[in-house]
Coordinates of C-alpha atoms in Angstrom, one line a residue:
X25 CA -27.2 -12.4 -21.8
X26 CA -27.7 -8.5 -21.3
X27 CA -24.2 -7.4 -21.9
X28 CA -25.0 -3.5 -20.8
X29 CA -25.2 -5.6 -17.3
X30 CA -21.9 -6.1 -17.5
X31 CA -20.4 -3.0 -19.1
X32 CA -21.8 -0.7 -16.5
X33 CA -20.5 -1.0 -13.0
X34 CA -22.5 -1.0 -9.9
X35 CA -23.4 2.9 -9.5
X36 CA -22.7 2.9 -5.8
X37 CA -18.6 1.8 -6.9
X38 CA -18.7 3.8 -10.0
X39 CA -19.9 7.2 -7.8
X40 CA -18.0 6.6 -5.2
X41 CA -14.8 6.3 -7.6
X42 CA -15.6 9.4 -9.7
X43 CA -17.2 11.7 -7.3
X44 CA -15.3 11.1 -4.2
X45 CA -11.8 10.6 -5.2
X46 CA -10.1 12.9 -2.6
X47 CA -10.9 10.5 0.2
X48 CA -9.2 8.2 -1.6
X49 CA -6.2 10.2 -1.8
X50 CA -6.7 11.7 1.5
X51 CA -6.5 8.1 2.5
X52 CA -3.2 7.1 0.9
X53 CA -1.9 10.5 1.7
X54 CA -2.6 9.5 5.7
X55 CA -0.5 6.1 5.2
X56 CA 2.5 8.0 3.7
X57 CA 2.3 10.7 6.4
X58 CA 1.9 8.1 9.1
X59 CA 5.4 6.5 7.2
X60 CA 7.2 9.4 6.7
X61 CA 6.7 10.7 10.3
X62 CA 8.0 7.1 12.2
X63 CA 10.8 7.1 9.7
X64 CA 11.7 10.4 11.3
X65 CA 11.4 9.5 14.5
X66 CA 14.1 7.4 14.0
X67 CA 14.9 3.5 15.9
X68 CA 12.1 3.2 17.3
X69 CA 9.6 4.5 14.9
X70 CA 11.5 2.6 12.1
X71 CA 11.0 -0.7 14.6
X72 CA 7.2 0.0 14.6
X73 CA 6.9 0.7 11.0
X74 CA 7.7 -3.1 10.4
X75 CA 4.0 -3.6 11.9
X76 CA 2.3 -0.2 11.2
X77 CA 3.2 -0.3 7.2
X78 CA 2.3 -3.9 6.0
X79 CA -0.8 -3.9 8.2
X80 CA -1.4 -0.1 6.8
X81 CA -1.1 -1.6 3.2
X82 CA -3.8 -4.0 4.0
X83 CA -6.2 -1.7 6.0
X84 CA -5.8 1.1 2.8
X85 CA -5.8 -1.8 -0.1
X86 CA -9.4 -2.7 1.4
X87 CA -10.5 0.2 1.8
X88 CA -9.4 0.9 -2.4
X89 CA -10.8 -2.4 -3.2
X90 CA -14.3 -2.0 -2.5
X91 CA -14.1 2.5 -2.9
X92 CA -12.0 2.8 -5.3
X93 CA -11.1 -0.1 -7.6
X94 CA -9.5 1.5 -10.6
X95 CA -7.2 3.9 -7.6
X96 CA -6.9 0.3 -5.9
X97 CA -4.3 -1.2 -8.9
X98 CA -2.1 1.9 -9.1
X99 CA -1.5 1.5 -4.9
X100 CA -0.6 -2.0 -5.4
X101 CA 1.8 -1.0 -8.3
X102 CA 2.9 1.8 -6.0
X103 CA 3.7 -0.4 -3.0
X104 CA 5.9 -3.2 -5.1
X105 CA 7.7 0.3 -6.8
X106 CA 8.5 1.8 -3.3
X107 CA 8.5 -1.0 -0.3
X108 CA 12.6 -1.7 -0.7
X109 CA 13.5 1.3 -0.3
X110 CA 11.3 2.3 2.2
X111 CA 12.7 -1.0 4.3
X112 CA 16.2 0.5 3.5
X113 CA 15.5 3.9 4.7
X114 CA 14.0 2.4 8.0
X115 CA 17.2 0.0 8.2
X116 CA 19.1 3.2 7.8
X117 CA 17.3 4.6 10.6
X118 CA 17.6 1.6 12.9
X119 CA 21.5 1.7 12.4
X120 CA 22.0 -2.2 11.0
X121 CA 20.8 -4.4 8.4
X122 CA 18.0 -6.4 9.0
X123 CA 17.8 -10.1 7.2
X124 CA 14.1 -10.6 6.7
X125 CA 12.1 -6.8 7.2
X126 CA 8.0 -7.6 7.8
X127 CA 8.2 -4.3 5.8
X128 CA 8.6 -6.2 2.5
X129 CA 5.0 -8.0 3.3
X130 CA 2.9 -4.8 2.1
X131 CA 2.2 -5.3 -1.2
X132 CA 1.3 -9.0 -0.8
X133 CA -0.7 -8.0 2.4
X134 CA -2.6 -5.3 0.0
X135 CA -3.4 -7.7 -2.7
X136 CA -4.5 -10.4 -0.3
X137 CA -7.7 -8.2 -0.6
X138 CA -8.2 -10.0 -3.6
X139 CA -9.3 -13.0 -2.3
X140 CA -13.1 -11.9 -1.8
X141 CA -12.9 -11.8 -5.9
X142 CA -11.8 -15.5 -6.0
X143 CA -14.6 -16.3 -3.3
X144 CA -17.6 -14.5 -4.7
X145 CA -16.0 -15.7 -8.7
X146 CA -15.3 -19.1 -7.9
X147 CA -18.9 -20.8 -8.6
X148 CA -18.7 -18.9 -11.9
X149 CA -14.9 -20.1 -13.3
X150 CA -16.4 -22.0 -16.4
X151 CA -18.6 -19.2 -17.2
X152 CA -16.2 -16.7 -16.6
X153 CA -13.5 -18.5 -18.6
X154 CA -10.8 -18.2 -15.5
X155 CA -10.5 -22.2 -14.9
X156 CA -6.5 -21.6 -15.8
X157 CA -6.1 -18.9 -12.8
X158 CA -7.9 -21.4 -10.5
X159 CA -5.6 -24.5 -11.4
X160 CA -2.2 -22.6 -11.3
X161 CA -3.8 -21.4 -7.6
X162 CA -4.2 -25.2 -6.8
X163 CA -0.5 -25.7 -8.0
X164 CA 0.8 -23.3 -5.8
X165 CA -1.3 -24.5 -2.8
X166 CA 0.1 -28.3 -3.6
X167 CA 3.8 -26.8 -3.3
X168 CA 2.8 -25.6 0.2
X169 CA 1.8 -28.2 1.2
X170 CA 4.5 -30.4 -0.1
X171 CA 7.0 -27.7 1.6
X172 CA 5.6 -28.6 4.8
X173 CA 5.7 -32.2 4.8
X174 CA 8.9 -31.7 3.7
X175 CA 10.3 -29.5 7.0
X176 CA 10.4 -25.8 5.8
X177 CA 9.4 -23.4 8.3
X178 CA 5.4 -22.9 8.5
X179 CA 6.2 -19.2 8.7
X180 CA 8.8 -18.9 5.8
X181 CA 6.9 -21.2 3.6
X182 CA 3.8 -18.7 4.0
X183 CA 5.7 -15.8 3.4
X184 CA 7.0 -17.8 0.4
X185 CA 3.6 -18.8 -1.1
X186 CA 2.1 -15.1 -0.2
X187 CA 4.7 -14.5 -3.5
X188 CA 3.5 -17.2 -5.1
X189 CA -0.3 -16.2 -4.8
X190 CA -0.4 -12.7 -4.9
X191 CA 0.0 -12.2 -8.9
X192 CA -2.1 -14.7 -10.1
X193 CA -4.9 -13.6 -7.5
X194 CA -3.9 -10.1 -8.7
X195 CA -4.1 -11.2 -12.3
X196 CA -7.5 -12.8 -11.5
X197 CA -9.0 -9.6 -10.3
X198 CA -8.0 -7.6 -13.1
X199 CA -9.7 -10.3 -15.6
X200 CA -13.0 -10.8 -13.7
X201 CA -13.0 -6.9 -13.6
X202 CA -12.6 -6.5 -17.5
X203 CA -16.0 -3.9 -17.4
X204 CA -13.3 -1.7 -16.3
X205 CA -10.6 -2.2 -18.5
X206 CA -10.2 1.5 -19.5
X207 CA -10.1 2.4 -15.8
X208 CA -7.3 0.2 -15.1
X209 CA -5.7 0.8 -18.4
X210 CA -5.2 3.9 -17.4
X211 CA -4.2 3.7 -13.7
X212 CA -1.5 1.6 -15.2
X213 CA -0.5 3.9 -17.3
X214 CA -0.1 6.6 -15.5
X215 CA 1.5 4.3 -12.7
X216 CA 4.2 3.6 -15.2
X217 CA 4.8 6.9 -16.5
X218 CA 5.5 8.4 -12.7
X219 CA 7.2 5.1 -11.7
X220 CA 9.5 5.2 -15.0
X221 CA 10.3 9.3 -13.8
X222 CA 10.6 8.3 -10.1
X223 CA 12.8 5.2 -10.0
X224 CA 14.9 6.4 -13.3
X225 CA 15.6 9.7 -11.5
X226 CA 17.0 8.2 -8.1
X227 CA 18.5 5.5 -10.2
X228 CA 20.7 8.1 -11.3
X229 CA 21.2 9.8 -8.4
X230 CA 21.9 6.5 -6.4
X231 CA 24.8 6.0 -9.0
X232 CA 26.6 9.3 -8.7
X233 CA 26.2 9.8 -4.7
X234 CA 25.7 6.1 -3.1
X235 CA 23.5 7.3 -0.2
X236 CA 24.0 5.8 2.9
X237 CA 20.8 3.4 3.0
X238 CA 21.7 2.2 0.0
X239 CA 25.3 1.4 1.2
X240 CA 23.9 -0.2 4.3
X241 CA 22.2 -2.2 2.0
X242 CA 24.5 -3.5 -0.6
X243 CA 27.0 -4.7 2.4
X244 CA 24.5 -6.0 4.5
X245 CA 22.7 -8.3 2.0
X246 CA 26.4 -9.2 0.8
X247 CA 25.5 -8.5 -2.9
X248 CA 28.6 -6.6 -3.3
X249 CA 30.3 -9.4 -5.9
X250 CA 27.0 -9.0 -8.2
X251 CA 25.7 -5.3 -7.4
X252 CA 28.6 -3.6 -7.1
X253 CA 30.6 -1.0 -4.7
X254 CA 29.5 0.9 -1.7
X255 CA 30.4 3.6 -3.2
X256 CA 29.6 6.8 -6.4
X257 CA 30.1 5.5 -9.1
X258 CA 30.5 1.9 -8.0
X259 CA 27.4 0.5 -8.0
X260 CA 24.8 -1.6 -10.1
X261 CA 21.7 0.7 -10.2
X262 CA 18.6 -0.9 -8.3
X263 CA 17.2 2.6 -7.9
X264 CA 13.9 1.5 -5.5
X265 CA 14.1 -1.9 -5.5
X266 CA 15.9 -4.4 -4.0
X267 CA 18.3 -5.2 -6.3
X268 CA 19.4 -5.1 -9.9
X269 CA 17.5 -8.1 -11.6
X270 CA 14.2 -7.2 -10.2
X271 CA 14.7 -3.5 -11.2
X272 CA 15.4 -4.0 -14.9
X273 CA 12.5 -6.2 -15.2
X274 CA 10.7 -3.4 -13.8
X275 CA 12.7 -1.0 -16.2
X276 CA 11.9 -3.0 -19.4
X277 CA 8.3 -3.1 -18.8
X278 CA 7.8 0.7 -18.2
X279 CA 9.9 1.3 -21.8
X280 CA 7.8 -0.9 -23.0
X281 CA 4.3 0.9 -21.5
X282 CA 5.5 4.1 -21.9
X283 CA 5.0 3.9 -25.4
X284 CA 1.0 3.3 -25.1
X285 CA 1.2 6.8 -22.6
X286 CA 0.1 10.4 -24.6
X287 CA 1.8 11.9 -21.6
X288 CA 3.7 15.3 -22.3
X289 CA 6.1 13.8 -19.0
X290 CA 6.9 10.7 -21.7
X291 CA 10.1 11.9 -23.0
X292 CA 11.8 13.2 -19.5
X293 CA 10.2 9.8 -18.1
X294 CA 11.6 8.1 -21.0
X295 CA 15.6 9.6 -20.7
X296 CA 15.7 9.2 -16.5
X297 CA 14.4 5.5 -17.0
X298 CA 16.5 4.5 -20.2
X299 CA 19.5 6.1 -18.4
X300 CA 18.8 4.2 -15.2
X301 CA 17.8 0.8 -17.4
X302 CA 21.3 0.7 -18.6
X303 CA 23.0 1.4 -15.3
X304 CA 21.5 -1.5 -13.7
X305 CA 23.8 -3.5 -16.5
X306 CA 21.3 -6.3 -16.2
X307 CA 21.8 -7.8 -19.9
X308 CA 19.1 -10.4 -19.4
X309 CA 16.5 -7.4 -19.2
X310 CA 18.4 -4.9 -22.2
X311 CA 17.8 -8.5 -24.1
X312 CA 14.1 -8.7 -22.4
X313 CA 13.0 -5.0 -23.8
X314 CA 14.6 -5.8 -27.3
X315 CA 13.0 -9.1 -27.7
X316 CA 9.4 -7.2 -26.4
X317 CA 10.2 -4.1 -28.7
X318 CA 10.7 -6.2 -31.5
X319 CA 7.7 -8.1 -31.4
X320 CA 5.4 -5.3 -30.5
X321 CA 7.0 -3.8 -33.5
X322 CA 5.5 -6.8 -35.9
X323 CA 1.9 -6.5 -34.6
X324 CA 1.0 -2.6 -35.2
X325 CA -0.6 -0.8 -37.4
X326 CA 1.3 1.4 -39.7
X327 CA 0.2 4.2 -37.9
X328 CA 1.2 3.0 -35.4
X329 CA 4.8 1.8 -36.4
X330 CA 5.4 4.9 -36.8
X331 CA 4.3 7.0 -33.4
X332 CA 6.8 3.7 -31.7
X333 CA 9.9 4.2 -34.2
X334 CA 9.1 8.5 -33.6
X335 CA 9.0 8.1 -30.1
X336 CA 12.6 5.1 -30.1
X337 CA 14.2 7.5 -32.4
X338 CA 13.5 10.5 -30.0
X339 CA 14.7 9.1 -27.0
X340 CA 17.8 7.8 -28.7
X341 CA 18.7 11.0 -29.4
X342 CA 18.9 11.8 -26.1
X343 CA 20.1 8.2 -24.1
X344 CA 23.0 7.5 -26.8
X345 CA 25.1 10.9 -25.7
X346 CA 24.5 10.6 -22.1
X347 CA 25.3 6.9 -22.1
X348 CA 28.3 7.5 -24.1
X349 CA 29.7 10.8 -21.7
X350 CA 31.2 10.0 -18.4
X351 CA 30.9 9.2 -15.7
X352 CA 28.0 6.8 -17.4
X353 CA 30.3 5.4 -20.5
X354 CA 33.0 3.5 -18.8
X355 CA 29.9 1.3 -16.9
X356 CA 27.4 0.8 -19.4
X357 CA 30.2 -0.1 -22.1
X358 CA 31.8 -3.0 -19.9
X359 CA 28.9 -4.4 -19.6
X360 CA 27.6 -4.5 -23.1
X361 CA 31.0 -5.7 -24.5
X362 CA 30.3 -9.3 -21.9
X363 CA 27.0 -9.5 -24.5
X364 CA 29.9 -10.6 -27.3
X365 CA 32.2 -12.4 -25.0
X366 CA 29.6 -15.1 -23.1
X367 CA 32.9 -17.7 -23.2
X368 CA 34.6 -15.7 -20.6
X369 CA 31.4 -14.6 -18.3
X370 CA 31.7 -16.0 -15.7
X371 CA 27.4 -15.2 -14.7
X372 CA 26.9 -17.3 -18.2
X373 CA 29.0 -19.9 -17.7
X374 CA 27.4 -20.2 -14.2
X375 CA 23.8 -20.5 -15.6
X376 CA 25.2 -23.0 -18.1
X377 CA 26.1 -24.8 -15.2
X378 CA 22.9 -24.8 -13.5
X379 CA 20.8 -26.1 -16.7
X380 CA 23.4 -29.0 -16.9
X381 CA 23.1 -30.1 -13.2
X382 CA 19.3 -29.9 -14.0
X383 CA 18.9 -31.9 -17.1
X384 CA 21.5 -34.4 -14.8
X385 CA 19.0 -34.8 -12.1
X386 CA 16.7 -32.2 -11.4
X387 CA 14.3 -33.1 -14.1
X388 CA 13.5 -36.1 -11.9
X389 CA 12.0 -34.5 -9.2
X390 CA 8.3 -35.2 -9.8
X391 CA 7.3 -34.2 -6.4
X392 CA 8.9 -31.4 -5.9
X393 CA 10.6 -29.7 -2.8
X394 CA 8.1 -27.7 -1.6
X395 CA 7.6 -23.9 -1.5
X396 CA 10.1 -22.3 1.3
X397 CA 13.1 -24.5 1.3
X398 CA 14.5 -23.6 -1.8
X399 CA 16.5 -20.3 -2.6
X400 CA 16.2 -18.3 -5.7
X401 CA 18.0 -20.0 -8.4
X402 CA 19.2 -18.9 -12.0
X403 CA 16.8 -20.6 -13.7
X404 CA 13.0 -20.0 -14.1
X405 CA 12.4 -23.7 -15.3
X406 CA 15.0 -25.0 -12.7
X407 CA 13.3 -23.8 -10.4
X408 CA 9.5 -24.2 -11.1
X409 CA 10.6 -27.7 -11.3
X410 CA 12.4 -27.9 -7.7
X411 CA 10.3 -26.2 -6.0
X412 CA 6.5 -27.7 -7.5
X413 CA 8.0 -31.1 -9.1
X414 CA 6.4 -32.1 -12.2
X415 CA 3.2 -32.8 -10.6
X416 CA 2.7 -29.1 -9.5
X417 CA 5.0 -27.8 -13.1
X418 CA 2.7 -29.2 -15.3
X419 CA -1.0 -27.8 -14.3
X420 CA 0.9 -24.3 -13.4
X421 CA 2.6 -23.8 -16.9
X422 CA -0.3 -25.6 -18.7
X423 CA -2.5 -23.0 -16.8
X424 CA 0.0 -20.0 -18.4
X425 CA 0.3 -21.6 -22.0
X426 CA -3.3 -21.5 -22.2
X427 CA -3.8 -18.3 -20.8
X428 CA -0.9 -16.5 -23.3
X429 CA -2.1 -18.6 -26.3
X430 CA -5.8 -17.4 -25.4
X431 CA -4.0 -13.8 -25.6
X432 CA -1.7 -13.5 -28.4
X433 CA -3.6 -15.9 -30.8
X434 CA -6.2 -12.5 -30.9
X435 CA -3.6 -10.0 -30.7
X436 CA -3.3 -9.0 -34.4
X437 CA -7.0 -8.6 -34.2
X438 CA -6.9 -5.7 -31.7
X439 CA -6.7 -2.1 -32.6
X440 CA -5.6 -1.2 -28.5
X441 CA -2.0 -0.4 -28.7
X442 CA -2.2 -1.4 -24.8
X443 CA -3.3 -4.9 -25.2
X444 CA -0.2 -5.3 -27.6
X445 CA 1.9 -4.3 -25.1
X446 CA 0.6 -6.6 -22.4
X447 CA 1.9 -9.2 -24.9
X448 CA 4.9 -7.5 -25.0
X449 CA 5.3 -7.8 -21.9
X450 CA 4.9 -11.7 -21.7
X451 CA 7.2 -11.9 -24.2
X452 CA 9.8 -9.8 -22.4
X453 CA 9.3 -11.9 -19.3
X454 CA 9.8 -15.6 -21.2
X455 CA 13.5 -14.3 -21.8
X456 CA 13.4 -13.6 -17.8
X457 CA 12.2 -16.9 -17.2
X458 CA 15.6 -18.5 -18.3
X459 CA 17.1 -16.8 -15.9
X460 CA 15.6 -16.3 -12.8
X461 CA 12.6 -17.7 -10.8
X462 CA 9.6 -15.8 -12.0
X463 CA 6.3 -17.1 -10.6
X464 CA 6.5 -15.2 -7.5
X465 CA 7.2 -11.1 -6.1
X466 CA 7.6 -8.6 -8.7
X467 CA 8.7 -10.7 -11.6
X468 CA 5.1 -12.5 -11.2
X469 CA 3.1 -9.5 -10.9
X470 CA 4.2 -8.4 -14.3
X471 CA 3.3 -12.0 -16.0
X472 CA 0.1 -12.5 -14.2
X473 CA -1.3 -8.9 -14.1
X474 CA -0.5 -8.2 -18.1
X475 CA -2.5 -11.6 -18.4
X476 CA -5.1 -10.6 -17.0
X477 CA -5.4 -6.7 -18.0
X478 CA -4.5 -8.0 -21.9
X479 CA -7.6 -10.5 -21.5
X480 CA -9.5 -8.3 -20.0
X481 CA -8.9 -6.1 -22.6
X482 CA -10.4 -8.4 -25.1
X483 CA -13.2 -9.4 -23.2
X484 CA -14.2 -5.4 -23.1
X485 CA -13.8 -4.9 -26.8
X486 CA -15.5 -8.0 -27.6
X487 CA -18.3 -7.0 -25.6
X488 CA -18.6 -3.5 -27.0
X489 CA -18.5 -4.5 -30.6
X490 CA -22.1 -7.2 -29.3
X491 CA -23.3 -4.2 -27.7
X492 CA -23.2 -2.1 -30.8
X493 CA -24.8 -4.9 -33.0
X494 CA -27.4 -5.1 -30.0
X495 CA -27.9 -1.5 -31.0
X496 CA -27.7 -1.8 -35.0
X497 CA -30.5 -4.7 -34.6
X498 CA -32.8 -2.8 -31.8
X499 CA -32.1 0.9 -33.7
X500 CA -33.6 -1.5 -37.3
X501 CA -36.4 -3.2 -35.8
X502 CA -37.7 0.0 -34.3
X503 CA -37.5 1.8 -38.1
X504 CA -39.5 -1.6 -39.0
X505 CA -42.1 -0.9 -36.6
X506 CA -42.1 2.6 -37.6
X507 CA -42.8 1.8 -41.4
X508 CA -45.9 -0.3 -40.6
X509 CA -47.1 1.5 -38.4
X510 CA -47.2 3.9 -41.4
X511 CA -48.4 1.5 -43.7
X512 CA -51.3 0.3 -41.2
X513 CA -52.3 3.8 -40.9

């Protein structure tokens, strides 16, 4: 096998991504004008944005994939970061709350892009070592189907599954494309850094003023028992999202990525996103980023222990004062003292309740419901189990188990701080998988894309380590040849 083959990207892709990057933004800078003007225009621009942006995510993702594939991951990362709130803005602009927003559909329609990966890779999954992507696929597709038969909606079970789909096929992408791991460790990166500065600083701002959209919002989607007042100071911080839970989970895995970034922006990215983090008062996430920090902590180097307990010790210098000052204290110190009194919480004692009904009777449900019919429920293995039955559960968590043994059992191995974070990651998400559903939307993205950028890292490394024998033993038998040709002469 020529492994230069595959460390060198087609020069047509390559050029086009490193000599002609201002189309790209150009590009992306056209989509959020076009956005940005309709959401002006008010009613009746926001009522066309419903088609305009998910069909614009789609039309710019494909162009990305194929121009620009490393510029590609960062707009998909973009879209999850910023599609809630731009379907609360145009809500706001419409005048009412709208139940189900086509809006939401752009980062799912940008990844469906994906798919010409899957269909040129496919005849190659036992080479290429991505069986386990393929079967979880297959388990998805049997919950579908199941759905179906079972009376969901055609239309809601799609929209269902395209959340389903979306990060494994993401995931999938990002391994098959591991020749450009640095490019995509990067875009990440960077991603993260400006997402962690973005969402952390209008976290904080949606705490202290409550604008209007948000407002509109919170008492339309009836999430004011769980996410708070209407009002400053009254609400649980979901900054850009669409609500606390999946905002932390976002939250924990920047402070967790922002500690691979060299970034002079770290620090203020760092404070605005902490701060944020613990407005959200989502304990299952504060638990989340321990647990990840905690085990990233166990599988560095000792140089670079100490850059992580430099960098935690800096930006505890500057999160512990503002979190204890108010208006911040009284919030985030209700919430931590529920972490030492789970017999009266009454969100603990609910979930208790949901893992005895399951081990009651929904353990026996080997066929499953079927994806669309069932809402999201607090439980990850609850509802894996409901929704696929043990026929689909088994392939699609033997399909992960293989895929995050394959990952961390090499882990120690790897001098990449990044790869040890995409672990971290994983970790972080197992402790979100006892509480919510987390196969599909945002909370999916981040187990299937660290997957596959963590094994992609790998692959890379391994690669470049067979290159440089390739060179070692080329560079020795051309000194060979050298010395008798001197001999014969």
């Amino acid at each position: 096998m020529n492994f230069r083959e595959h460390l060198q990207p087609s020069h047509s892709t390559e050029g086009s991504a490193t000599l002609h990057t201002k189309e790209a933004w150009f590009v992306i800078f056209l989509f959020s004008f076009v956005t940005i003007m309709l959401l002006i225009v008010g009613s009746v621009g926001s009522k066309v944005l419903g088609i305009v942006f998910p069909l614009g995510a789609l039309v710019v993702g494909w162009f990305l994939y194929f121009r620009h594939p490393a510029i590609y991951i960062g707009f998909v990362w973009w879209l999850f970061f910023l599609v809630s709130f731009v379907r609360r803005f145009a809500d706001f602009r419409v005048g009412a709350f709208t139940e189900s927003s086509p809006i939401l559909l752009a980062p799912f329609m940008a990844i469906l892009v994906c798919a010409h990966t899957l269909y040129f890779n496919l005849p190659k999954a036992r080479e290429q070592g991505t069986a386990p992507f393929i079967l979880a696929l297959a388990s998805t597709g049997y919950g579908y189907c199941v759905g179906i038969l079972n009376g969901a909606l055609p239309v809601k079970a799609t929209v269902a599954i395209l959340g389903w789909i979306s990060p494994i096929l993401f995931g999938y992408h990002i391994y098959v494309n591991w020749h450009r791991y640095p490019e995509y460790r990067t875009v990440i990166q960077k991603a993260f850094l400006w997402g962690a500065l973005v969402m952390g600083i209008y976290g904080v701002y949606q705490y202290m003023v409550a604008p209007q959209w948000d407002r509109l919002w919170l008492i339309g989607s009836g999430l004011t028992s769980s996410a708070g007042r209407p009002e400053p100071f009254g609400m649980r911080v979901w900054s850009t999202l669409n609500s606390p839970g999946p905002f932390g989970d976002v939250m924990a895995t920047t402070l967790l990525i922002l500690f691979s970034s060299t970034s002079p922006l770290i620090l203020p990215a760092a404070i605005a996103g902490g701060l944020a983090f613990l407005l959200s008062s989502v304990r299952v996430a504060w638990i989340g980023w321990l647990v990840g920090m905690l085990f990233i902590s166990t599988s560095l180097r000792p140089k670079q222990q100490l850059r992580l307990i430099t960098l935690f010790a800096v930006l505890a210098l500057f999160i512990v004062p503002l979190s204890t000052m108010e208006p911040f204290s009284t919030t985030i110190s209700k919430r931590l003292e529920t972490l030492s009194d789970i017999q009266n919480d009454t969100s603990a004692q609910d979930r208790q309740g949901v893992y005895k009904r399951f081990f009651q009777s929904g353990m026996y449900n080997y066929i499953g419901d079927g994806i669309g019919l069932n809402e999201i429920v607090d439980s990850g293995p609850l509802s894996l189990v409901l929704d696929l039955g043990w026929l689909g559960t088994i392939p699609y968590l033997g399909s992960l188990l293989l895929l995050v043994t394959t990952l961390m059992g090499n882990l120690k191995k790897q001098a990449d701080l990044f790869i040890k974070l995409a672990g971290a990651v994983l970790i972080k998400s197992m402790v979100f998988f006892l509480a919510t559903r987390v196969t599909s939307g945002i909370h999916g993205m981040f187990i299937w894309s660290f997957l596959g950028i963590g094994l992609a890292g790998q692959n890379y490394f391994k690669y470049q380590r067979i290159l440089q024998m390739e060179n070692i033993v080329e560079k020795v038998e051309k000194d060979v040849e050298k010395t008798l040709d001197v001999e014969a002469s």
